[in-house]
Short mmCIF file of C-alpha atoms in Angstrom, two decimals:
data_model
loop_
_atom_site.label_atom_id
_atom_site.label_comp_id
_atom_site.label_asym_id
_atom_site.label_seq_id
_atom_site.Cartn_x
_atom_site.Cartn_y
_atom_site.Cartn_z
CA MET A 230 66.38 154.00 98.69
CA LYS A 231 66.00 156.52 101.52
CA SER A 232 62.51 155.76 102.78
CA GLN A 233 62.26 153.73 105.98
CA TRP A 234 60.44 151.14 103.88
CA GLY A 235 63.67 150.41 102.07
CA VAL A 236 65.99 150.40 105.07
CA LEU A 237 68.11 147.28 105.28
CA ALA A 238 68.07 145.04 108.33
CA LEU A 239 70.14 146.36 111.19
CA ALA A 240 73.69 145.11 111.25
CA GLY A 241 74.56 142.37 113.68
CA VAL A 242 72.69 139.48 115.18
CA LEU A 243 69.29 140.18 116.69
CA THR A 244 69.16 138.51 120.07
CA LEU A 245 66.19 136.63 121.42
CA ALA A 246 65.98 139.01 124.34
CA ALA A 247 65.72 141.99 121.99
CA CYS A 248 63.43 140.51 119.37
CA GLY A 249 61.70 137.48 120.74
CA SER A 250 60.75 138.09 124.33
CA GLU A 251 57.82 140.34 123.48
CA ALA A 252 56.33 138.04 120.85
CA PRO A 253 52.68 137.32 121.53
CA ALA A 254 51.92 133.67 122.08
CA ALA A 255 49.98 131.94 119.35
CA THR A 256 46.34 132.19 120.27
CA ALA A 257 43.41 130.55 118.60
CA GLY A 258 40.26 132.56 118.23
CA GLU A 259 36.74 131.83 117.15
CA GLY A 260 36.66 130.20 113.71
CA GLY A 261 40.43 129.79 113.66
CA GLY A 262 41.39 133.42 114.26
CA GLY A 263 44.16 134.33 116.58
CA SER A 264 47.62 135.77 116.14
CA LEU A 265 50.76 134.12 114.82
CA VAL A 266 54.45 135.09 114.69
CA TRP A 267 56.56 133.81 111.80
CA ALA A 268 60.35 134.33 111.78
CA VAL A 269 61.93 134.91 108.37
CA GLU A 270 65.53 135.04 107.20
CA THR A 271 65.29 138.04 104.89
CA GLN A 272 63.81 141.50 105.28
CA PRO A 273 62.19 142.77 102.07
CA ILE A 274 63.88 145.73 100.44
CA THR A 275 60.47 146.71 99.05
CA PHE A 276 56.83 145.97 99.84
CA ASN A 277 55.67 146.90 96.34
CA PRO A 278 54.99 143.69 94.36
CA HIS A 279 55.94 145.36 91.08
CA GLN A 280 59.45 145.84 92.47
CA TRP A 281 59.75 142.40 94.05
CA GLY A 282 63.05 140.62 93.49
CA GLN A 283 63.89 138.58 96.61
CA ASN A 284 62.65 135.01 96.41
CA LYS A 285 62.82 134.74 100.19
CA ALA A 286 60.36 137.63 100.49
CA ARG A 287 57.86 136.16 98.04
CA LEU A 288 55.66 134.72 100.79
CA LEU A 289 54.87 138.23 102.04
CA VAL A 290 53.66 139.53 98.66
CA HIS A 291 50.58 137.36 98.33
CA ASN A 292 49.44 138.24 101.84
CA GLN A 293 48.64 141.72 100.59
CA PHE A 294 48.29 141.46 96.81
CA ASP A 295 46.32 139.23 94.45
CA ASN A 296 46.87 138.39 90.77
CA LEU A 297 44.63 138.16 87.76
CA ILE A 298 45.34 134.43 87.49
CA ALA A 299 46.73 131.67 89.73
CA ARG A 300 48.57 128.40 89.21
CA GLY A 301 47.12 124.98 90.04
CA LYS A 302 48.87 121.96 91.53
CA ASN A 303 49.89 120.75 88.06
CA GLY A 304 51.01 124.19 86.92
CA GLU A 305 47.80 124.97 85.04
CA PHE A 306 46.51 128.56 84.93
CA LEU A 307 43.40 129.20 87.03
CA PRO A 308 41.05 132.17 87.42
CA TRP A 309 41.58 134.56 90.32
CA LEU A 310 40.72 138.24 89.97
CA ALA A 311 40.04 137.44 86.33
CA LYS A 312 37.03 135.13 85.99
CA ASP A 313 38.20 133.91 82.59
CA TRP A 314 40.15 134.95 79.51
CA GLU A 315 40.49 134.20 75.82
CA VAL A 316 43.56 134.26 73.61
CA SER A 317 43.30 134.97 69.89
CA LYS A 318 44.57 132.39 67.42
CA ASP A 319 47.55 134.56 66.52
CA GLY A 320 48.51 134.88 70.21
CA LEU A 321 48.39 138.67 70.11
CA THR A 322 45.11 139.50 71.86
CA TYR A 323 44.09 138.53 75.40
CA THR A 324 40.54 139.33 76.49
CA PHE A 325 39.85 139.22 80.25
CA ARG A 326 36.56 139.20 82.16
CA LEU A 327 37.11 140.34 85.74
CA ARG A 328 35.37 139.68 89.03
CA GLU A 329 32.93 142.39 90.03
CA ASP A 330 33.01 141.93 93.81
CA VAL A 331 36.62 142.84 94.64
CA THR A 332 37.73 145.91 96.60
CA PHE A 333 41.18 147.29 97.37
CA HIS A 334 42.17 147.84 101.00
CA ASP A 335 41.74 151.61 100.55
CA GLY A 336 38.12 151.18 99.44
CA GLU A 337 38.74 151.62 95.71
CA LYS A 338 36.89 149.25 93.41
CA PHE A 339 38.91 146.67 91.49
CA ASP A 340 37.92 146.91 87.83
CA ALA A 341 39.32 146.96 84.30
CA ALA A 342 40.60 150.50 84.72
CA ALA A 343 42.63 149.37 87.73
CA VAL A 344 44.27 146.54 85.76
CA LYS A 345 45.09 148.92 82.92
CA ALA A 346 46.62 151.36 85.42
CA ASN A 347 48.86 148.59 86.77
CA LEU A 348 50.02 147.44 83.34
CA ASP A 349 50.64 150.99 82.16
CA ARG A 350 52.63 151.75 85.29
CA LEU A 351 54.73 148.60 84.89
CA VAL A 352 55.86 149.64 81.41
CA SER A 353 56.39 153.30 82.31
CA GLU A 354 59.93 154.59 81.92
CA GLY A 355 62.21 153.86 84.88
CA TYR A 356 59.61 152.07 87.02
CA ASN A 357 60.88 148.52 86.61
CA PRO A 358 63.22 148.36 83.60
CA ALA A 359 63.77 144.61 83.95
CA VAL A 360 60.07 143.79 83.76
CA LYS A 361 59.59 146.20 80.88
CA ALA A 362 62.49 144.57 79.01
CA ILE A 363 61.63 140.92 79.73
CA GLN A 364 58.18 139.96 80.99
CA LEU A 365 56.39 142.84 79.25
CA ARG A 366 58.69 143.41 76.31
CA ASN A 367 55.92 142.39 73.90
CA PHE A 368 53.20 144.39 75.67
CA GLY A 369 51.45 146.73 73.26
CA SER A 370 48.41 148.19 74.95
CA ALA A 371 45.62 147.61 77.44
CA GLU A 372 42.13 148.75 76.48
CA VAL A 373 39.13 148.96 78.81
CA THR A 374 36.20 147.54 76.83
CA GLY A 375 33.74 147.52 79.74
CA PRO A 376 33.75 148.18 83.50
CA TYR A 377 35.04 144.63 84.09
CA ALA A 378 36.38 143.76 80.64
CA LEU A 379 39.91 144.35 79.38
CA LYS A 380 41.67 143.69 76.09
CA VAL A 381 45.47 143.37 76.09
CA THR A 382 47.27 143.51 72.77
CA LEU A 383 50.81 142.17 72.37
CA LYS A 384 53.28 143.19 69.68
CA ALA A 385 54.40 139.56 69.26
CA PRO A 386 53.33 136.19 70.69
CA ASP A 387 54.80 135.65 74.14
CA GLY A 388 55.08 132.30 75.92
CA ILE A 389 55.65 133.83 79.35
CA PHE A 390 52.91 136.49 79.42
CA LEU A 391 50.38 134.41 81.38
CA ASP A 392 53.10 133.25 83.75
CA PHE A 393 53.90 136.90 84.42
CA LEU A 394 50.26 137.67 85.23
CA ALA A 395 50.40 134.89 87.84
CA SER A 396 53.67 136.08 89.36
CA PRO A 397 54.17 138.42 92.34
CA LEU A 398 55.41 141.09 89.93
CA ALA A 399 51.88 141.42 88.54
CA GLY A 400 50.18 141.79 91.92
CA GLN A 401 47.36 144.30 91.59
CA VAL A 402 48.02 147.63 93.31
CA SER A 403 45.32 150.20 94.03
CA PRO A 404 45.29 152.98 91.40
CA ARG A 405 45.18 155.46 94.28
CA SER A 406 48.46 154.02 95.57
CA LEU A 407 49.99 154.20 92.10
CA LYS A 408 49.20 157.91 92.01
CA ASN A 409 49.66 159.09 95.60
CA ALA A 410 51.99 156.76 97.53
CA LYS A 411 54.76 158.62 99.35
CA ASP A 412 57.38 156.15 98.10
CA LEU A 413 55.76 153.90 95.51
CA LYS A 414 58.86 151.87 94.70
CA ALA A 415 59.58 151.05 98.34
CA GLY A 416 55.94 150.34 99.18
CA GLY A 417 54.39 150.43 102.61
CA VAL A 418 51.07 151.01 104.33
CA ASP A 419 49.94 153.35 101.54
CA VAL A 420 50.71 150.86 98.73
CA VAL A 421 47.75 148.53 99.02
CA GLY A 422 46.26 145.57 97.24
CA THR A 423 43.21 143.34 97.47
CA GLY A 424 44.80 140.46 99.41
CA PRO A 425 43.68 138.54 102.50
CA PHE A 426 45.88 140.62 104.82
CA ILE A 427 46.45 144.36 105.25
CA LEU A 428 49.94 145.62 106.05
CA ASP A 429 49.57 148.08 108.92
CA ARG A 430 52.97 148.30 110.62
CA PHE A 431 56.64 147.92 109.70
CA THR A 432 59.65 148.33 111.98
CA PRO A 433 62.86 148.15 109.93
CA GLY A 434 65.25 145.51 111.17
CA GLN A 435 62.63 143.94 113.40
CA GLU A 436 59.23 143.00 112.01
CA VAL A 437 56.25 143.66 109.76
CA HIS A 438 52.67 143.25 110.96
CA TYR A 439 49.51 142.38 109.03
CA LYS A 440 45.86 142.31 110.07
CA ARG A 441 43.14 140.24 108.45
CA ASN A 442 41.08 141.73 105.62
CA PRO A 443 37.55 140.99 106.87
CA ASP A 444 36.01 141.55 103.42
CA TYR A 445 38.20 139.05 101.57
CA ASN A 446 36.11 136.58 99.58
CA TRP A 447 37.90 136.05 96.26
CA ALA A 448 40.60 133.43 96.82
CA PRO A 449 41.57 131.34 93.77
CA PRO A 450 40.16 127.80 93.44
CA SER A 451 43.58 126.40 94.36
CA ALA A 452 43.31 127.84 97.88
CA GLY A 453 42.42 125.65 100.83
CA HIS A 454 39.29 127.62 101.74
CA GLN A 455 37.20 130.62 100.75
CA GLY A 456 36.33 133.75 102.70
CA PRO A 457 38.59 135.74 105.05
CA ALA A 458 41.92 134.35 106.27
CA TYR A 459 41.83 132.21 109.42
CA LEU A 460 44.37 134.32 111.30
CA ALA A 461 43.25 137.67 112.72
CA GLU A 462 46.77 139.04 112.71
CA LEU A 463 50.19 137.99 111.55
CA THR A 464 53.70 139.17 112.41
CA TYR A 465 56.81 138.35 110.37
CA ARG A 466 59.91 138.84 112.48
CA PHE A 467 63.26 139.38 110.74
CA LEU A 468 65.83 137.03 112.27
CA PRO A 469 68.74 136.65 109.83
CA GLU A 470 70.73 134.34 112.12
CA ALA A 471 69.63 130.73 111.64
CA ALA A 472 70.42 129.72 115.20
CA VAL A 473 68.33 132.61 116.52
CA ARG A 474 65.35 131.57 114.37
CA VAL A 475 65.52 127.97 115.58
CA GLY A 476 65.94 129.07 119.19
CA ALA A 477 62.91 131.33 118.89
CA LEU A 478 60.86 128.39 117.60
CA THR A 479 61.96 125.83 120.18
CA SER A 480 61.36 128.36 122.99
CA GLN A 481 57.89 129.09 121.51
CA GLN A 482 58.64 132.77 121.00
CA VAL A 483 57.57 132.28 117.38
CA GLN A 484 55.33 129.61 115.92
CA VAL A 485 56.75 129.27 112.39
CA ILE A 486 60.22 129.79 110.91
CA GLU A 487 61.56 129.59 107.38
CA GLY A 488 65.17 128.94 106.46
CA VAL A 489 65.98 125.93 108.66
CA PRO A 490 69.77 125.38 108.61
CA ALA A 491 71.11 121.91 107.86
CA THR A 492 72.71 121.77 111.30
CA GLU A 493 69.27 121.98 112.92
CA VAL A 494 67.25 119.66 110.69
CA GLY A 495 67.87 116.68 112.97
CA LEU A 496 66.74 118.66 116.00
CA ILE A 497 63.51 119.70 114.30
CA LYS A 498 62.74 116.19 113.05
CA SER A 499 63.36 114.60 116.44
CA ASP A 500 61.00 116.94 118.28
CA PRO A 501 57.40 115.60 118.20
CA ALA A 502 56.12 119.11 118.92
CA LEU A 503 57.59 120.40 115.64
CA LYS A 504 57.11 119.72 111.94
CA LEU A 505 59.47 120.31 109.01
CA GLU A 506 58.32 121.05 105.45
CA THR A 507 60.67 121.41 102.45
CA SER A 508 60.33 122.19 98.74
CA LEU A 509 62.70 122.83 95.83
CA ASN A 510 62.33 126.24 94.16
CA SER A 511 61.73 126.74 90.46
CA GLY A 512 63.78 128.96 88.17
CA SER A 513 67.54 129.14 87.88
CA ALA A 514 69.97 127.30 90.15
CA PHE A 515 72.27 129.15 92.53
CA SER A 516 75.42 129.54 90.47
CA TYR A 517 78.65 131.47 90.20
CA TYR A 518 78.62 133.36 86.90
CA PHE A 519 81.98 134.34 85.43
CA ASN A 520 82.56 137.89 84.16
CA LEU A 521 83.98 137.61 80.64
CA SER A 522 84.57 141.34 80.17
CA HIS A 523 88.15 141.28 81.50
CA ALA A 524 90.89 138.97 82.76
CA PRO A 525 91.13 136.31 83.99
CA PHE A 526 87.71 134.88 83.02
CA ASP A 527 87.91 136.20 79.49
CA ASP A 528 89.95 133.01 79.02
CA LYS A 529 87.71 129.93 78.85
CA ARG A 530 90.54 127.79 80.26
CA VAL A 531 90.49 129.78 83.49
CA ARG A 532 86.70 129.46 83.76
CA GLU A 533 86.93 125.71 83.35
CA ALA A 534 89.82 125.55 85.80
CA PHE A 535 87.80 127.32 88.49
CA ARG A 536 85.02 124.76 88.04
CA ASP A 537 87.46 121.85 88.08
CA ALA A 538 89.09 123.17 91.25
CA VAL A 539 85.87 122.73 93.25
CA ASP A 540 84.54 119.41 94.50
CA VAL A 541 80.97 120.70 94.64
CA ASP A 542 79.56 117.60 96.35
CA ALA A 543 82.13 117.82 99.13
CA VAL A 544 81.62 121.55 99.59
CA LEU A 545 77.85 121.26 99.70
CA ASN A 546 78.03 118.38 102.14
CA SER A 547 80.32 120.34 104.46
CA VAL A 548 78.00 123.36 104.49
CA TYR A 549 74.57 121.76 104.19
CA GLN A 550 75.22 118.25 105.55
CA GLY A 551 73.45 116.40 102.77
CA THR A 552 70.37 118.61 102.63
CA ALA A 553 71.24 120.58 99.46
CA LYS A 554 70.41 119.39 95.95
CA ARG A 555 73.43 119.75 93.67
CA ALA A 556 72.88 121.77 90.52
CA TRP A 557 74.29 120.86 87.10
CA SER A 558 72.84 123.58 84.91
CA ILE A 559 71.74 127.17 84.87
CA ILE A 560 68.19 125.81 85.24
CA GLY A 561 67.53 123.94 88.47
CA GLN A 562 65.84 120.58 88.93
CA GLY A 563 62.96 122.50 90.52
CA SER A 564 61.96 123.35 86.92
CA PRO A 565 61.70 119.81 85.51
CA ALA A 566 59.89 120.97 82.36
CA PHE A 567 63.05 122.65 81.07
CA TYR A 568 65.96 121.13 83.05
CA ASP A 569 68.47 119.23 80.90
CA ALA A 570 69.56 116.19 82.92
CA SER A 571 72.10 115.16 80.27
CA LEU A 572 74.51 117.75 81.71
CA GLU A 573 74.89 115.85 84.95
CA ASN A 574 78.43 114.61 85.73
CA THR A 575 79.91 116.28 82.64
CA PHE A 576 82.20 118.83 84.31
CA GLY A 577 83.94 119.93 87.49
CA GLY A 578 85.74 118.32 90.39
CA ASN A 579 89.03 117.62 88.61
CA PRO A 580 91.99 119.41 90.30
CA ALA A 581 94.57 117.81 88.00
CA ARG A 582 92.81 119.20 84.95
CA ALA A 583 92.37 122.56 86.67
CA ASN A 584 96.10 122.88 87.23
CA LYS A 585 96.90 121.77 83.69
CA LEU A 586 94.52 124.37 82.24
CA LEU A 587 96.00 127.15 84.35
CA ASP A 588 99.53 126.19 83.32
CA GLU A 589 98.45 126.32 79.67
CA ALA A 590 96.84 129.73 80.24
CA GLY A 591 100.16 131.11 81.50
CA TRP A 592 99.39 131.07 85.21
CA ASP A 593 102.26 128.68 85.78
CA LYS A 594 104.12 130.35 88.65
CA ARG A 595 103.33 130.68 92.37
CA ASP A 596 103.93 133.44 94.88
CA GLY A 597 105.02 133.02 98.50
CA GLU A 598 101.46 132.25 99.64
CA GLY A 599 100.94 129.56 97.02
CA PHE A 600 98.74 131.61 94.71
CA ARG A 601 99.27 131.48 90.97
CA VAL A 602 100.78 134.50 89.24
CA LYS A 603 101.38 135.68 85.68
CA ASP A 604 103.46 138.68 84.68
CA GLY A 605 103.81 139.51 88.37
CA LYS A 606 100.05 139.61 88.94
CA ARG A 607 98.23 137.21 91.25
CA LEU A 608 95.32 135.11 89.93
CA SER A 609 92.65 136.90 91.97
CA VAL A 610 88.90 136.90 91.38
CA ARG A 611 86.34 138.90 93.35
CA SER A 612 82.77 138.16 94.33
CA VAL A 613 80.66 141.07 95.60
CA SER A 614 77.44 139.92 97.29
CA SER A 615 74.51 142.15 98.23
CA ALA A 616 73.54 141.40 101.84
CA PRO A 617 69.74 141.59 101.37
CA TYR A 618 69.92 138.77 98.81
CA VAL A 619 72.14 136.41 100.80
CA ARG A 620 70.28 133.32 102.01
CA ASP A 621 70.93 129.67 102.77
CA ARG A 622 74.32 130.33 104.41
CA ARG A 623 75.73 131.40 101.05
CA ASP A 624 78.38 133.39 102.88
CA VAL A 625 79.61 130.17 104.51
CA LEU A 626 79.43 128.38 101.15
CA ALA A 627 81.61 131.09 99.61
CA GLN A 628 84.22 130.61 102.30
CA ALA A 629 84.28 126.86 101.61
CA ILE A 630 84.77 127.47 97.88
CA GLN A 631 87.41 130.07 98.65
CA ALA A 632 89.40 127.45 100.56
CA ALA A 633 88.83 124.79 97.90
CA VAL A 634 90.11 126.78 94.92
CA LYS A 635 93.15 127.97 96.85
CA GLN A 636 94.10 124.49 97.95
CA SER A 637 93.33 122.73 94.66
CA ALA A 638 94.59 125.26 92.12
CA GLY A 639 96.14 128.30 93.80
CA ILE A 640 93.30 130.69 92.90
CA ASP A 641 92.82 133.74 95.13
CA PHE A 642 89.02 133.95 95.51
CA GLN A 643 88.09 137.15 97.37
CA VAL A 644 84.62 137.27 98.91
CA LYS A 645 82.92 140.51 99.93
CA LEU A 646 79.50 140.84 101.59
CA VAL A 647 78.29 144.44 101.28
CA ASP A 648 75.15 146.58 101.32
CA ASP A 649 73.06 146.67 98.16
CA GLY A 650 74.23 150.12 97.11
CA THR A 651 77.88 149.10 97.26
CA ALA A 652 77.14 145.91 95.34
CA GLN A 653 75.26 147.74 92.60
CA LYS A 654 78.13 150.22 92.29
CA ALA A 655 80.61 147.36 91.85
CA TYR A 656 78.44 145.75 89.17
CA LYS A 657 78.01 149.04 87.35
CA GLU A 658 81.74 149.75 87.42
CA ASP A 659 82.63 146.17 86.43
CA GLN A 660 84.64 145.65 89.63
CA TYR A 661 84.00 141.93 90.07
CA GLU A 662 84.85 138.61 88.44
CA VAL A 663 82.19 136.34 89.98
CA PHE A 664 78.50 137.17 90.14
CA GLU A 665 76.36 134.87 92.27
CA ASN A 666 72.68 134.53 91.56
CA SER A 667 69.58 132.38 91.58
CA ARG A 668 66.14 133.31 90.30
CA GLY A 669 62.84 132.00 91.59
CA ASP A 670 60.78 132.59 88.45
CA THR A 671 57.99 130.06 87.95
CA ASP A 672 58.89 130.00 84.27
CA ALA A 673 62.64 129.44 84.00
CA GLY A 674 62.59 131.23 80.66
CA ALA A 675 62.10 134.53 82.48
CA ALA A 676 65.29 133.92 84.44
CA LEU A 677 67.26 133.06 81.31
CA ASN A 678 66.03 136.21 79.59
CA LEU A 679 67.19 138.35 82.50
CA ILE A 680 70.66 136.79 82.69
CA LEU A 681 71.83 135.83 79.20
CA PRO A 682 70.85 138.13 76.30
CA LYS A 683 73.06 141.02 75.29
CA GLY A 684 72.11 144.05 77.37
CA ALA A 685 69.81 142.07 79.70
CA ALA A 686 69.18 143.52 83.16
CA ILE A 687 71.49 141.14 85.02
CA ASN A 688 73.72 139.89 82.22
CA ARG A 689 76.77 140.28 84.44
CA THR A 690 78.79 137.70 82.54
CA HIS A 691 78.76 140.26 79.70
CA VAL A 692 78.32 137.41 77.26
CA GLU A 693 77.31 138.47 73.75
CA SER A 694 76.01 135.69 71.56
CA ALA A 695 73.66 136.11 68.62
CA GLU A 696 72.97 132.37 68.80
CA LEU A 697 71.91 132.56 72.45
CA ASP A 698 69.79 135.64 71.84
CA GLY A 699 68.05 133.94 68.92
CA LEU A 700 67.29 130.76 70.84
CA LEU A 701 65.89 132.69 73.80
CA ALA A 702 63.74 134.90 71.59
CA GLU A 703 62.37 131.87 69.75
CA ALA A 704 61.56 130.08 73.01
CA SER A 705 59.76 133.12 74.40
CA ALA A 706 57.63 133.48 71.29
CA THR A 707 55.99 130.06 71.56
CA SER A 708 53.72 128.47 74.13
CA ASP A 709 54.55 124.95 72.87
CA GLN A 710 56.30 123.45 75.90
CA THR A 711 57.98 120.67 73.91
CA GLU A 712 59.49 123.18 71.51
CA ARG A 713 60.58 125.42 74.37
CA LYS A 714 62.26 122.50 76.16
CA GLU A 715 64.29 121.69 73.04
CA LEU A 716 65.36 125.31 72.65
CA TYR A 717 66.31 125.69 76.30
CA ALA A 718 68.32 122.47 76.11
CA LYS A 719 70.43 124.11 73.40
CA VAL A 720 70.80 127.21 75.58
CA GLN A 721 71.98 125.12 78.53
CA LYS A 722 74.53 123.28 76.41
CA ILE A 723 76.02 126.55 75.20
CA VAL A 724 76.30 128.25 78.58
CA VAL A 725 77.32 125.19 80.62
CA THR A 726 79.35 123.04 78.21
CA ASP A 727 80.48 125.09 75.23
CA GLU A 728 81.28 128.38 76.96
CA ALA A 729 81.59 127.42 80.66
CA LEU A 730 79.90 130.67 81.69
CA LEU A 731 79.03 129.50 85.17
CA LEU A 732 79.60 127.06 87.99
CA PRO A 733 76.18 125.66 89.03
CA LEU A 734 76.17 124.91 92.76
CA TYR A 735 72.81 123.98 94.26
CA VAL A 736 69.06 124.17 93.70
CA PRO A 737 67.50 126.62 96.17
CA ALA A 738 64.87 125.19 98.44
CA ASP A 739 62.65 126.47 101.20
CA GLN A 740 62.47 124.82 104.58
CA ILE A 741 59.70 125.67 107.02
CA ALA A 742 59.45 124.44 110.60
CA HIS A 743 56.43 125.03 112.77
CA GLY A 744 54.67 123.88 115.88
CA ALA A 745 52.42 120.86 115.57
CA GLY A 746 49.41 123.03 116.39
CA VAL A 747 49.90 125.15 113.27
CA THR A 748 48.24 123.86 110.10
CA GLY A 749 47.82 125.07 106.54
CA VAL A 750 51.50 125.82 105.87
CA THR A 751 51.99 124.96 102.20
CA PHE A 752 54.16 125.74 99.18
CA GLU A 753 53.19 127.29 95.86
CA PRO A 754 52.81 124.42 93.37
CA VAL A 755 55.06 125.81 90.62
CA SER A 756 57.57 128.10 92.35
CA GLY A 757 58.10 125.76 95.32
CA THR A 758 58.21 128.79 97.61
CA PRO A 759 56.06 129.18 100.74
CA ASN A 760 52.48 130.18 100.17
CA SER A 761 50.98 133.19 101.87
CA ALA A 762 49.48 132.71 105.34
CA TYR A 763 45.93 132.75 103.95
CA ASP A 764 45.26 129.07 104.76
CA VAL A 765 47.36 128.98 107.93
CA ARG A 766 45.51 128.44 111.16
CA ILE A 767 46.19 127.58 114.77
CA GLY A 768 44.61 124.27 115.70
CA THR A 769 42.23 122.32 113.47
#
């Protein structure tokens, strides 16, 4: 991506002197108002909601873009830009009635034609292949039946269609932007929505700035207030180094930070001028997925041995000091509706078994550095991580696992942190053995459909299983949550127990720290990720 809107964060650590000294102090204005600076761990690689893929950047999306529907505190679907909707008995037709008082930031009217333009663009060739193949794979057509009335026809019933409409990926973009944006996929000031804030400035590697949308008056009923946002302006500063973020907060150069490292939790909690908020994320757990397409992980014994060589509890404790929730399945405990708790304590953390399995697999010799070898070749496995997606000190976690598998079982685990282009090239050319990933989808089924079916967008285990594909298709075709839970339990058993396709590590969570004078910082009820800054205010 060559546009400045897709430029990655500058290499190296941003110092407080360079990035924090000019931060405006938090100021309260009439009716709340004022300006606030929020330090974030991850710079978005796109500002177009349709292209969104970084869970850490989710909080920015809903500042600028709204959805047809919202989620309530119990996960229920609520009206937003759509006043109401009806679903036919056969689950194939969705009829929406839209609000008539909504305007895009560029002055265009929000109406049924705009929603149709968004849906049609999302399924257009090459725009977002993953969404077209998963969330909208059953989309048939969108028909404008009135200025503010829309009929969507599906080719087959789909249990995740409404969830998609409530997700950042379905944020409504101005039709003018869809036609005329200079770099639509990367987004920017000319890719606009209807949200409570207007993006007006972006400096790659440093910050993004939003100003309040004074006309905003269509928040969902789950919001804390109605009308324009409290804040007059909002700056998100990109500070990838955890210590720098915390230092910026304690020195009052910023007023809110996300991504509080475990080493600083005690400091935040002991300071009466600060508050700490945490929430588990929904979707899939952060896991190491094993590439089955070539040696050594084409042998199930080696996959199981890698898992047995890691004492996950010890590793997590050393990196996160008791603040991380251990994962036991591909689905995290942040998605309780589908998580299978029966998998807990059923695998891993058994070095003796790891060594026995590797001996049986023929890796029964050692070289001069203590690594296992077979036929003169070292037992080496590579992980290639894309820097824009690294969060939660995952680079440090990888180093801890690297040391653990070497010491316990003589496995040479090679860890590489690279730019996104290099990572994508490695994935395309099959030059990796471990693929690390977590997904923040509000419906865990979306994550499973992206990772597991044959030919799926990020099926980087290269698993091919007609049974898995059938179970996932059946689960997606029903909205009966009890039935879906049973089907996903079978999926989890196959991938975790029967095939050992992955090593689940921890359940991603968001941690936000802020000054005591900042209120309205909340988390989305289903995803567990930070809400937009719509309800945030300075003072009471």
